[in-house]
Amino acid sequence: MNLEKLAELLFPNNKYTVEELEKKYPKRNLKEGAEVTRFAPSPTGFMHLGNFFQATISYNIGKRSGGVFFIRIEDTDQKREVSGASAIIMEILTSYGYIPDEYQLKGGVTVGEYGPYYQSERVDIYKAYAKKLVAEGKAFPCFCKKTEGLSDVKEKREKKFSVGINEDKDPCRNLTLEQIEEYINEGKKFAIRLKSNGSVDKKVKFYDVIKGEIEMAENCSDAILLKNDMIPTYHFAHAVDDTLMGTTVVVRGEEWLPSVPLHKEIFDTLGYKQPKYIHNPLLYKLNEEGNRNKLSKRKHPEADMRFFDREGYDKQAVIEYLINLINSNFEIWRKNNPSVDISEFPFDGFNITANTPIFDLVKLNDISKEIISRYSAKKCYEELLLWARAYSPENVDYLVKDKDYVIKVLNIDREKPKPRKDIYKWNMFFDLFDYMFGVPSSYEVENQKQFEEVVKNYQKYLCLDSKDIWFEKVKEMAGELGYATDNKAYKQNPENFKGNVATVCEYIRVAITGRKNSPDLYEIMSLLGKEEVLKRLSQFA
Ligand code: GLU
């Protein structure tokens, strides 16, 4: 068959040739060791924590190697596309400081020389490659109804349809030029399929950065490259785009692992070298019985990145938590370098922990507590206000009006060598410190009689001149009411006392805060002021 003629028949008006494209997108001028990585989400309107985990690996490899990190929006599946989704993706990434070197905003700017960065705007590019493969006899048109709209292996599996084992008896492989011409004249649509040379009996080997060397059966499927609407399948677009855009490391979910033999054949057929692959594992979560489940947006609210914003998690904590899942030596490094910027951590994208990552909210909370405990009160205030503006607007006026007081409240047991570690997300602030903004709504009292005696008497002893004097006065009252002021004596004969000074402090604490546990009581009382403290005590008079 005259393949040149066939290619011309199928693609009469192509905008580019492959040669032109190779010139238009020259090899990147990179320094030794620099890697080009990308994040290539499908714009479905929501970012899964697992995708963000992937972006974390990609971003760090690209940026830390002095290379490039870019965003490519894989919007070839128009059915699943949600409008505004790519803006959400950019917003999330940039809010965590993952600023891409190259990207495109829908209907807006394009930054970078390797765009368009939306696959839907690259159709002319894919068509150039499809034409070349047809002209070389490496791909063929397929007029089967069955190939309509089928984009990837998963979709095919769902429809229980397996496209093209490379059998010579496949009718589409054996069409004559005349038949094809006839179909085209009838206005029939066609897909372009790979003419696979693979054999089920042969194996291919490839290297995955996390999983090591992997051996799989060769691809022998005449896979669809362009669907009959000329939209590429993921497989074809991956090979074309990652080649032209100069990607050196592809970080993607491990669900793509079975497709690597097909990708290998497509790259080989195009005469291009495959990039390095990191197939990152999916995130799991343990359920109450201790069994693993995939982190899913249906079952786990934290699968959606918006959860962390809504709850007011510290962004740095989310990043550090994920870095720790990627490089398990991070935890020790952080312990030894508590206040060093994370950019100093020797991140190693080529030595990723191979264990299945289990997402553990308690651990994230601990990391977040640690980070927030080192913030100044002013920084806490700024973060709290930022969060409130987005998620708790009813508190904004108050936060702004009483800024100084709020900063003082945030400063209780803070900016000290051993700061208090209680806040791990901003939405807990008002519950945690409710007593600083109003009278408690309930009181943790066990011994009502003793409690009331202490609280009533304490009004006479209340003194907030200094912490020492305040404590002396508490002690004085304790002694007079029959509580031990000497702990040794109390331990030897507890039955001689109603309790000790700590018991007395607890009663006062409950009267003021409603709780048995709180940060430093003197600091709380001083901040509330004598008048407010007396008001709270007098309720029990
Ligand atoms: N759009 C693909 C996905 O979301 C990207 C995979 C890749 O990074 O190559 O799974």
Coordinates of C-alpha atoms and ligand atoms in Angstrom, one line a residue:
M1 CA 0.0 0.0 0.0
N2 CA 1.1 3.5 -0.7
L3 CA 1.5 4.7 2.9
E4 CA 2.4 8.3 2.1
K5 CA -0.9 8.5 0.2
L6 CA -2.8 6.9 3.0
A7 CA -1.3 9.4 5.5
E8 CA -2.3 12.3 3.3
L9 CA -5.8 10.9 2.8
L10 CA -6.3 10.6 6.6
F11 CA -4.6 13.9 7.6
P12 CA -4.9 16.2 4.6
N13 CA -4.7 19.5 6.4
N14 CA -2.2 19.0 9.3
K15 CA -0.9 22.2 10.8
Y16 CA 2.5 20.8 11.7
T17 CA 5.0 18.1 10.7
V18 CA 7.0 16.3 13.3
E19 CA 10.1 17.9 12.1
E20 CA 8.6 21.3 12.6
L21 CA 7.5 20.4 16.1
E22 CA 10.9 19.1 17.0
K23 CA 12.3 22.5 16.0
K24 CA 9.6 24.4 17.8
Y25 CA 10.2 22.5 21.0
P26 CA 14.0 22.1 21.2
K27 CA 15.7 20.1 23.8
R28 CA 16.0 22.0 27.1
N29 CA 19.3 23.5 28.0
L30 CA 19.7 22.0 31.4
K31 CA 22.7 21.8 33.7
E32 CA 24.1 18.5 34.7
G33 CA 21.7 16.6 37.1
A34 CA 18.8 19.0 36.5
E35 CA 15.5 17.2 36.2
V36 CA 12.3 18.2 34.4
T37 CA 9.2 17.0 36.3
R38 CA 5.5 17.7 35.9
F39 CA 2.2 17.4 37.5
A40 CA -0.4 16.3 35.0
P41 CA -3.8 16.3 36.6
S42 CA -7.2 15.7 34.9
P43 CA -9.3 18.7 35.8
T44 CA -12.1 17.0 37.7
G45 CA -12.7 19.8 40.2
F46 CA -11.1 18.4 43.2
M47 CA -7.6 17.5 44.3
H48 CA -7.1 14.2 46.1
L49 CA -4.4 14.1 48.8
G50 CA -2.8 11.3 46.7
N51 CA -2.4 13.7 43.8
F52 CA -0.9 16.3 46.1
F53 CA 1.5 13.7 47.4
Q54 CA 2.5 13.1 43.8
A55 CA 2.9 16.8 43.2
T56 CA 5.1 17.0 46.3
I57 CA 7.5 14.4 44.9
S58 CA 7.5 16.0 41.5
Y59 CA 7.9 19.5 42.7
N60 CA 10.8 18.6 45.0
I61 CA 12.7 16.6 42.4
G62 CA 12.3 19.3 39.8
K63 CA 13.1 22.3 41.9
R64 CA 15.7 20.9 44.1
S65 CA 17.7 19.6 41.2
G66 CA 17.8 23.1 39.7
G67 CA 15.5 21.9 36.9
V68 CA 11.9 22.7 35.9
F69 CA 8.5 21.8 37.4
F70 CA 5.6 22.4 35.1
I71 CA 1.8 21.8 35.1
R72 CA 0.1 20.1 32.2
I73 CA -3.7 19.9 32.3
E74 CA -4.9 16.6 30.9
D75 CA -8.3 17.6 29.8
T76 CA -8.9 15.1 27.0
D77 CA -11.9 13.6 28.8
Q78 CA -14.4 16.4 28.3
K79 CA -17.1 14.4 30.0
R80 CA -15.3 14.5 33.4
E81 CA -14.1 18.0 33.2
V82 CA -15.4 20.5 35.7
S83 CA -15.2 24.1 34.8
G84 CA -12.7 26.2 36.9
A85 CA -11.0 23.0 37.9
S86 CA -7.6 24.0 36.6
A87 CA -7.8 27.3 38.6
I88 CA -8.5 25.3 41.7
I89 CA -5.5 23.1 41.1
M90 CA -3.2 26.1 40.6
E91 CA -4.6 27.7 43.7
I92 CA -4.0 24.7 45.9
L93 CA -0.4 24.2 44.6
T94 CA 0.6 27.8 44.9
S95 CA -1.0 28.1 48.4
Y96 CA 1.4 25.4 49.5
G97 CA 4.3 27.2 47.8
Y98 CA 4.6 24.8 44.9
I99 CA 5.0 27.5 42.3
P100 CA 5.4 25.9 38.8
D101 CA 7.9 27.2 36.4
E102 CA 5.6 26.7 33.5
Y103 CA 1.8 26.6 33.4
Q104 CA -1.2 28.0 31.6
L105 CA -4.4 29.5 33.0
K106 CA -7.5 28.8 31.1
G107 CA -8.3 31.8 29.0
G108 CA -5.4 33.6 30.6
V109 CA -1.6 33.7 30.6
T110 CA 0.8 31.0 29.5
V111 CA 4.1 30.9 31.2
G112 CA 6.8 28.7 29.5
E113 CA 7.9 27.9 26.0
Y114 CA 6.7 24.3 25.8
G115 CA 2.9 24.9 25.7
P116 CA 0.1 24.8 25.2
Y117 CA -0.1 23.2 28.6
Y118 CA -3.7 22.1 28.1
Q119 CA -3.9 18.8 26.1
S120 CA -7.1 19.9 24.5
E121 CA -5.1 22.7 22.8
R122 CA -2.5 20.2 21.5
V123 CA -4.6 18.3 19.1
D124 CA -2.6 19.5 16.0
I125 CA 0.6 18.2 17.7
Y126 CA -0.9 14.7 18.2
K127 CA -2.1 14.6 14.6
A128 CA 1.3 15.3 13.3
Y129 CA 2.7 12.3 15.1
A130 CA -0.3 10.1 14.1
K131 CA 0.3 11.0 10.4
K132 CA 4.0 10.2 10.6
L133 CA 3.3 6.8 12.1
V134 CA 0.7 6.0 9.5
A135 CA 3.2 7.1 6.8
E136 CA 5.7 4.7 8.3
G137 CA 3.3 1.8 8.5
K138 CA 3.4 1.8 12.2
A139 CA -0.2 2.8 12.8
F140 CA -3.4 2.3 10.9
P141 CA -6.9 3.8 10.8
C142 CA -9.7 1.9 12.4
F143 CA -13.3 2.5 11.4
C144 CA -14.9 0.2 13.9
K145 CA -17.8 1.6 15.8
K146 CA -16.3 0.0 18.9
T147 CA -13.4 2.4 19.1
E148 CA -15.6 5.4 19.4
G149 CA -15.0 7.4 22.5
L150 CA -12.9 4.7 24.1
S151 CA -10.0 6.4 25.7
D152 CA -8.0 4.2 27.9
V153 CA -7.5 0.7 29.1
K154 CA -9.7 1.2 32.2
E155 CA -12.6 2.4 30.1
K156 CA -12.3 -0.5 27.8
R157 CA -12.2 -2.9 30.7
E158 CA -15.3 -1.4 32.1
K159 CA -17.0 -1.9 28.8
K160 CA -15.7 -5.4 28.6
F161 CA -14.1 -4.7 25.3
S162 CA -10.6 -5.5 24.4
V163 CA -9.3 -3.5 21.5
G164 CA -6.9 -5.2 19.2
I165 CA -4.6 -7.9 20.1
N166 CA -2.3 -7.5 17.2
E167 CA -3.7 -10.2 15.1
D168 CA -3.4 -10.1 11.4
K169 CA -7.0 -11.2 11.1
D170 CA -8.1 -7.9 12.6
P171 CA -10.1 -6.5 9.7
C172 CA -9.0 -2.9 10.3
R173 CA -5.3 -4.0 9.9
N174 CA -6.1 -5.3 6.4
L175 CA -8.1 -2.6 4.8
T176 CA -7.0 -1.6 1.3
L177 CA -6.4 2.0 0.3
E178 CA -9.5 1.8 -1.9
Q179 CA -11.7 0.7 1.0
I180 CA -10.3 3.4 3.2
E181 CA -10.9 6.0 0.6
E182 CA -14.4 4.7 0.2
Y183 CA -15.1 5.0 4.0
I184 CA -13.6 8.5 4.1
N185 CA -15.8 9.6 1.2
E186 CA -18.8 8.2 3.0
G187 CA -17.8 10.5 5.9
K188 CA -16.9 7.7 8.3
K189 CA -14.9 8.6 11.3
F190 CA -11.7 6.7 12.1
A191 CA -9.5 6.2 15.1
I192 CA -5.7 5.7 14.7
R193 CA -4.4 2.5 16.3
L194 CA -0.8 1.4 16.9
K195 CA 0.4 -1.5 14.7
S196 CA 2.0 -3.4 17.5
N197 CA 4.9 -5.7 16.9
G198 CA 4.9 -7.2 20.4
S199 CA 4.6 -10.8 21.3
V200 CA 2.9 -12.3 24.3
D201 CA 5.8 -14.7 24.7
K202 CA 8.4 -11.9 25.1
K203 CA 9.2 -9.9 28.1
V204 CA 10.2 -6.3 28.5
K205 CA 12.2 -5.0 31.4
F206 CA 12.1 -1.5 32.8
Y207 CA 13.2 0.3 35.8
D208 CA 11.0 2.1 38.2
V209 CA 12.6 4.4 40.8
I210 CA 10.5 3.1 43.7
K211 CA 9.9 -0.5 42.6
G212 CA 13.2 -1.3 41.0
E213 CA 13.6 -3.5 37.9
I214 CA 10.3 -4.8 36.7
E215 CA 9.7 -7.5 34.0
M216 CA 6.4 -7.7 32.2
A217 CA 4.9 -9.2 29.0
E218 CA 5.5 -7.1 26.0
N219 CA 2.6 -5.0 24.7
C220 CA 0.8 -6.7 21.9
S221 CA -2.3 -4.6 21.8
D222 CA -3.0 -2.5 18.7
A223 CA -3.9 0.2 21.2
I224 CA -5.8 3.3 20.2
L225 CA -3.6 6.4 19.8
L226 CA -6.1 8.9 18.6
K227 CA -9.8 8.4 19.2
N228 CA -12.2 9.0 16.3
D229 CA -12.7 12.5 17.4
M230 CA -8.9 13.0 17.0
I231 CA -8.5 13.3 20.8
P232 CA -5.4 11.3 21.9
T233 CA -5.5 8.5 24.5
Y234 CA -3.5 9.1 27.7
H235 CA -0.9 6.7 26.3
F236 CA -0.2 8.5 23.1
A237 CA -0.4 12.0 24.7
H238 CA 2.1 10.8 27.4
A239 CA 4.7 9.8 24.9
V240 CA 4.3 12.9 22.7
D241 CA 3.9 15.5 25.4
D242 CA 6.6 14.2 27.8
T243 CA 9.0 14.0 24.9
L244 CA 8.3 17.4 23.4
M245 CA 8.1 19.1 26.8
G246 CA 11.4 17.5 27.9
T247 CA 10.2 15.6 31.0
T248 CA 13.0 13.6 32.5
V249 CA 11.1 12.1 35.4
V250 CA 7.5 11.1 35.2
V251 CA 5.9 10.8 38.7
R252 CA 2.5 9.3 38.4
G253 CA 0.1 6.9 40.3
E254 CA 1.0 3.2 40.3
E255 CA -2.2 2.4 38.5
W256 CA -0.3 3.3 35.4
L257 CA 2.3 0.6 36.0
P258 CA 0.6 -2.1 33.8
S259 CA 0.6 0.4 30.9
V260 CA 4.4 0.8 30.8
P261 CA 4.9 -1.9 28.2
L262 CA 2.5 -0.2 25.9
H263 CA 4.2 3.1 26.6
K264 CA 7.5 1.5 25.8
E265 CA 6.3 0.4 22.5
I266 CA 4.9 3.8 21.6
F267 CA 8.1 5.5 22.6
D268 CA 10.1 3.0 20.6
T269 CA 7.9 3.4 17.6
L270 CA 8.3 7.1 17.7
G271 CA 12.0 6.7 18.1
Y272 CA 12.1 8.5 21.5
K273 CA 13.7 7.6 24.8
Q274 CA 11.4 7.0 27.7
P275 CA 11.8 9.2 30.8
K276 CA 12.6 7.8 34.2
Y277 CA 9.4 6.6 36.0
I278 CA 8.4 7.0 39.6
H279 CA 5.1 5.1 40.1
N280 CA 4.0 6.4 43.5
P281 CA 1.9 4.2 45.7
L282 CA -1.6 5.1 46.6
L283 CA -2.3 6.4 50.1
Y284 CA -4.1 4.1 52.5
K285 CA -5.9 4.6 55.8
L286 CA -6.4 2.1 58.6
N287 CA -10.0 1.6 59.6
E288 CA -11.1 1.0 63.2
E289 CA -10.4 -2.7 62.9
G290 CA -6.9 -1.9 61.7
N291 CA -7.5 -2.9 58.1
R292 CA -6.1 -0.9 55.2
N293 CA -8.5 1.0 52.9
K294 CA -7.6 3.1 50.0
L295 CA -7.9 6.8 50.9
S296 CA -11.1 7.6 49.1
K297 CA -13.1 10.8 48.7
R298 CA -16.3 8.9 49.4
K299 CA -15.2 7.5 52.8
H300 CA -12.5 9.9 54.0
P301 CA -13.0 13.7 54.1
E302 CA -9.2 14.1 54.3
A303 CA -8.8 12.6 50.8
D304 CA -9.9 16.0 49.5
M305 CA -7.3 18.7 49.8
R306 CA -10.0 21.3 50.7
F307 CA -10.4 19.5 54.0
F308 CA -7.1 20.8 55.3
D309 CA -7.9 24.4 54.3
R310 CA -11.4 24.2 55.8
E311 CA -10.2 22.8 59.1
G312 CA -7.4 25.3 59.2
Y313 CA -4.4 23.0 59.2
D314 CA -1.0 24.5 59.0
K315 CA 0.2 24.1 55.4
Q316 CA 3.8 23.5 56.4
A317 CA 2.6 20.6 58.6
V318 CA 0.8 19.0 55.6
I319 CA 4.0 19.3 53.6
E320 CA 6.2 18.0 56.3
Y321 CA 3.8 15.1 56.9
L322 CA 4.0 14.1 53.3
I323 CA 7.7 14.6 53.0
N324 CA 8.0 12.2 55.9
L325 CA 6.0 9.6 54.0
I326 CA 8.4 10.1 51.0
N327 CA 11.7 10.1 52.9
S328 CA 11.3 8.4 56.2
N329 CA 14.6 9.9 57.5
F330 CA 12.9 13.3 57.6
E331 CA 11.5 12.8 61.1
I332 CA 14.9 12.3 62.7
W333 CA 16.3 15.3 60.7
R334 CA 13.5 17.5 61.9
K335 CA 14.0 16.4 65.5
N336 CA 17.6 17.4 65.2
N337 CA 16.9 20.6 63.3
P338 CA 13.6 21.8 64.8
S339 CA 13.8 25.3 63.3
V340 CA 15.7 24.8 60.1
D341 CA 13.8 25.6 56.9
I342 CA 12.6 22.5 55.1
S343 CA 14.5 23.5 52.0
E344 CA 17.7 22.5 53.9
F345 CA 16.5 18.9 54.2
P346 CA 18.4 16.6 51.9
F347 CA 15.3 15.4 50.0
D348 CA 15.9 12.4 47.9
G349 CA 13.4 11.8 45.2
F350 CA 15.3 8.8 44.0
N351 CA 15.2 7.0 47.3
I352 CA 11.5 7.0 48.2
T353 CA 10.2 4.8 51.0
A354 CA 8.8 1.8 49.3
N355 CA 6.3 1.0 52.1
T356 CA 2.7 1.5 51.4
P357 CA 2.0 5.0 52.8
I358 CA -0.6 4.9 55.5
F359 CA -2.2 8.3 56.1
D360 CA -2.4 9.0 59.8
L361 CA -4.3 12.1 60.9
V362 CA -3.0 11.8 64.5
K363 CA 0.6 12.0 63.3
L364 CA -0.3 15.0 61.1
N365 CA -1.8 16.6 64.1
D366 CA 1.3 16.1 66.1
I367 CA 3.5 17.6 63.4
S368 CA 1.2 20.5 63.1
K369 CA 1.2 21.1 66.9
E370 CA 4.9 21.1 66.9
I371 CA 5.1 23.6 64.1
I372 CA 2.4 25.9 65.4
S373 CA 4.0 25.8 68.9
R374 CA 7.1 27.5 67.5
Y375 CA 5.1 30.3 65.8
S376 CA 5.1 33.7 67.5
A377 CA 1.7 34.9 68.8
K378 CA 1.6 37.5 66.0
K379 CA 2.2 34.8 63.3
C380 CA -0.5 32.7 64.9
Y381 CA -2.9 35.7 64.8
E382 CA -2.2 36.2 61.1
E383 CA -2.8 32.6 60.3
L384 CA -5.9 32.5 62.4
L385 CA -7.3 35.6 60.7
L386 CA -6.5 34.3 57.3
W387 CA -8.4 31.1 58.1
A388 CA -11.3 32.9 59.6
R389 CA -11.7 35.2 56.6
A390 CA -12.3 32.1 54.4
Y391 CA -14.1 29.7 56.8
S392 CA -15.3 31.6 59.8
P393 CA -16.4 35.0 58.7
E394 CA -18.6 35.5 61.8
N395 CA -15.4 35.8 63.8
V396 CA -13.5 38.2 61.6
D397 CA -14.9 41.5 63.0
Y398 CA -14.1 40.4 66.5
L399 CA -10.5 39.2 65.6
V400 CA -9.8 42.5 63.9
K401 CA -11.4 44.7 66.6
D402 CA -9.7 42.9 69.5
K403 CA -6.5 42.1 67.8
D404 CA -4.2 42.9 70.7
Y405 CA -6.2 40.9 73.2
V406 CA -6.4 37.9 70.7
I407 CA -2.6 38.1 70.3
K408 CA -2.2 38.0 74.1
V409 CA -4.5 35.0 74.3
L410 CA -2.5 33.3 71.6
N411 CA 0.6 34.1 73.6
I412 CA -0.4 32.2 76.7
D413 CA 2.4 29.6 77.2
R414 CA 4.0 30.6 73.9
E415 CA 7.3 32.2 72.9
K416 CA 9.0 30.2 75.6
P417 CA 11.7 27.6 75.4
K418 CA 9.0 24.9 76.1
P419 CA 5.9 26.3 74.4
R420 CA 2.5 24.7 74.9
K421 CA 1.6 22.3 72.1
D422 CA -2.2 22.3 71.8
I423 CA -3.3 24.0 68.7
Y424 CA -2.9 21.9 65.5
K425 CA -5.6 23.6 63.3
W426 CA -7.2 27.0 63.5
N427 CA -10.8 25.9 63.7
M428 CA -10.1 24.6 67.2
F429 CA -9.0 28.0 68.6
F430 CA -12.4 29.3 69.7
D431 CA -13.3 26.0 71.4
L432 CA -10.0 25.7 73.0
F433 CA -10.0 29.2 74.4
D434 CA -13.8 29.8 74.7
Y435 CA -13.3 30.9 78.4
M436 CA -11.2 33.8 77.2
F437 CA -14.1 35.2 75.3
G438 CA -17.0 34.6 77.6
V439 CA -18.1 32.8 80.8
P440 CA -17.8 29.0 80.6
S441 CA -20.9 27.2 79.7
S442 CA -20.2 24.2 82.0
Y443 CA -17.9 23.4 84.9
E444 CA -16.0 20.2 85.6
V445 CA -16.8 20.0 89.3
E446 CA -16.6 16.8 91.3
N447 CA -16.7 17.9 94.9
Q448 CA -19.3 20.6 94.9
K449 CA -19.0 21.5 98.6
Q450 CA -15.2 21.9 98.7
F451 CA -15.2 23.6 95.3
E452 CA -17.7 26.3 96.5
E453 CA -15.9 26.8 99.8
V454 CA -12.6 27.5 97.9
V455 CA -14.1 29.7 95.3
K456 CA -16.1 31.8 97.8
N457 CA -13.1 32.4 100.0
Y458 CA -10.8 33.0 97.2
Q459 CA -12.4 36.4 96.3
K460 CA -10.7 37.8 99.4
Y461 CA -7.3 36.4 98.4
L462 CA -7.3 37.4 94.8
C463 CA -4.2 39.3 93.8
L464 CA -2.8 39.6 90.3
D465 CA 0.2 41.9 91.1
S466 CA 2.7 39.3 90.2
K467 CA 2.8 35.5 89.7
D468 CA 4.7 35.0 93.0
I469 CA 2.3 37.1 95.1
W470 CA -0.6 35.5 93.4
F471 CA 0.7 32.0 94.3
E472 CA 1.5 33.0 97.9
K473 CA -2.0 34.2 98.4
V474 CA -3.4 30.9 97.0
K475 CA -1.2 29.0 99.3
E476 CA -2.2 31.2 102.3
M477 CA -5.9 30.5 101.7
A478 CA -5.2 26.8 101.1
G479 CA -3.5 26.5 104.5
E480 CA -6.3 28.3 106.2
L481 CA -9.0 26.1 104.7
G482 CA -7.2 22.9 105.7
Y483 CA -5.3 22.0 102.5
A484 CA -1.7 21.0 102.6
T485 CA 0.8 23.6 101.6
D486 CA 3.7 21.3 102.1
N487 CA 3.6 18.4 99.7
K488 CA 5.8 16.1 101.8
A489 CA 3.4 16.4 104.7
Y490 CA 0.5 15.8 102.3
K491 CA 2.1 12.7 100.9
Q492 CA 2.8 11.3 104.4
N493 CA -0.7 11.9 105.8
P494 CA -3.2 12.8 103.1
E495 CA -6.0 12.0 105.4
N496 CA -5.1 15.0 107.5
F497 CA -6.0 17.4 104.7
K498 CA -8.8 18.2 102.3
G499 CA -6.3 18.2 99.5
N500 CA -3.2 20.2 98.6
V501 CA -2.5 23.5 96.8
A502 CA -2.9 21.8 93.5
T503 CA -6.4 20.8 94.5
V504 CA -7.2 24.4 95.4
C505 CA -5.7 25.6 92.1
E506 CA -7.9 23.1 90.3
Y507 CA -11.0 24.5 91.9
I508 CA -10.1 28.1 91.0
R509 CA -9.2 27.0 87.5
V510 CA -12.6 25.3 87.1
A511 CA -14.4 28.4 88.3
I512 CA -12.5 30.6 85.8
T513 CA -12.2 28.3 82.8
G514 CA -14.8 25.6 83.4
R515 CA -12.0 23.0 83.0
K516 CA -9.6 21.1 85.1
N517 CA -6.9 21.5 82.6
S518 CA -5.8 24.8 81.0
P519 CA -2.7 26.7 80.2
D520 CA -1.1 28.8 82.9
L521 CA -3.8 29.9 85.3
Y522 CA -2.1 33.1 86.4
E523 CA -1.6 34.2 82.7
I524 CA -5.3 33.5 82.1
M525 CA -6.5 35.4 85.1
S526 CA -4.2 38.4 84.4
L527 CA -5.4 38.6 80.9
L528 CA -9.1 38.4 81.9
G529 CA -8.4 41.1 84.4
K530 CA -9.5 41.3 88.1
E531 CA -13.0 42.5 87.4
E532 CA -13.9 39.6 85.1
V533 CA -12.2 37.1 87.4
L534 CA -14.2 38.4 90.4
K535 CA -17.4 38.3 88.3
R536 CA -16.7 34.6 87.6
L537 CA -15.9 33.8 91.2
S538 CA -18.9 35.6 92.5
Q539 CA -21.3 33.4 90.6
F540 CA -20.6 30.7 93.2
A541 CA -21.1 33.0 96.2
Ligands
GLU1 N1 -3.9 12.7 34.0 C1 -3.2 11.5 34.5 C2 -3.8 11.1 35.8 O1 -4.4 12.0 36.5 C3 -1.8 11.8 34.7 C4 -0.9 10.7 34.9 C5 0.5 11.2 34.7 O2 1.0 11.9 35.5 O3 1.1 10.8 33.7 O4 -3.8 10.0 36.2

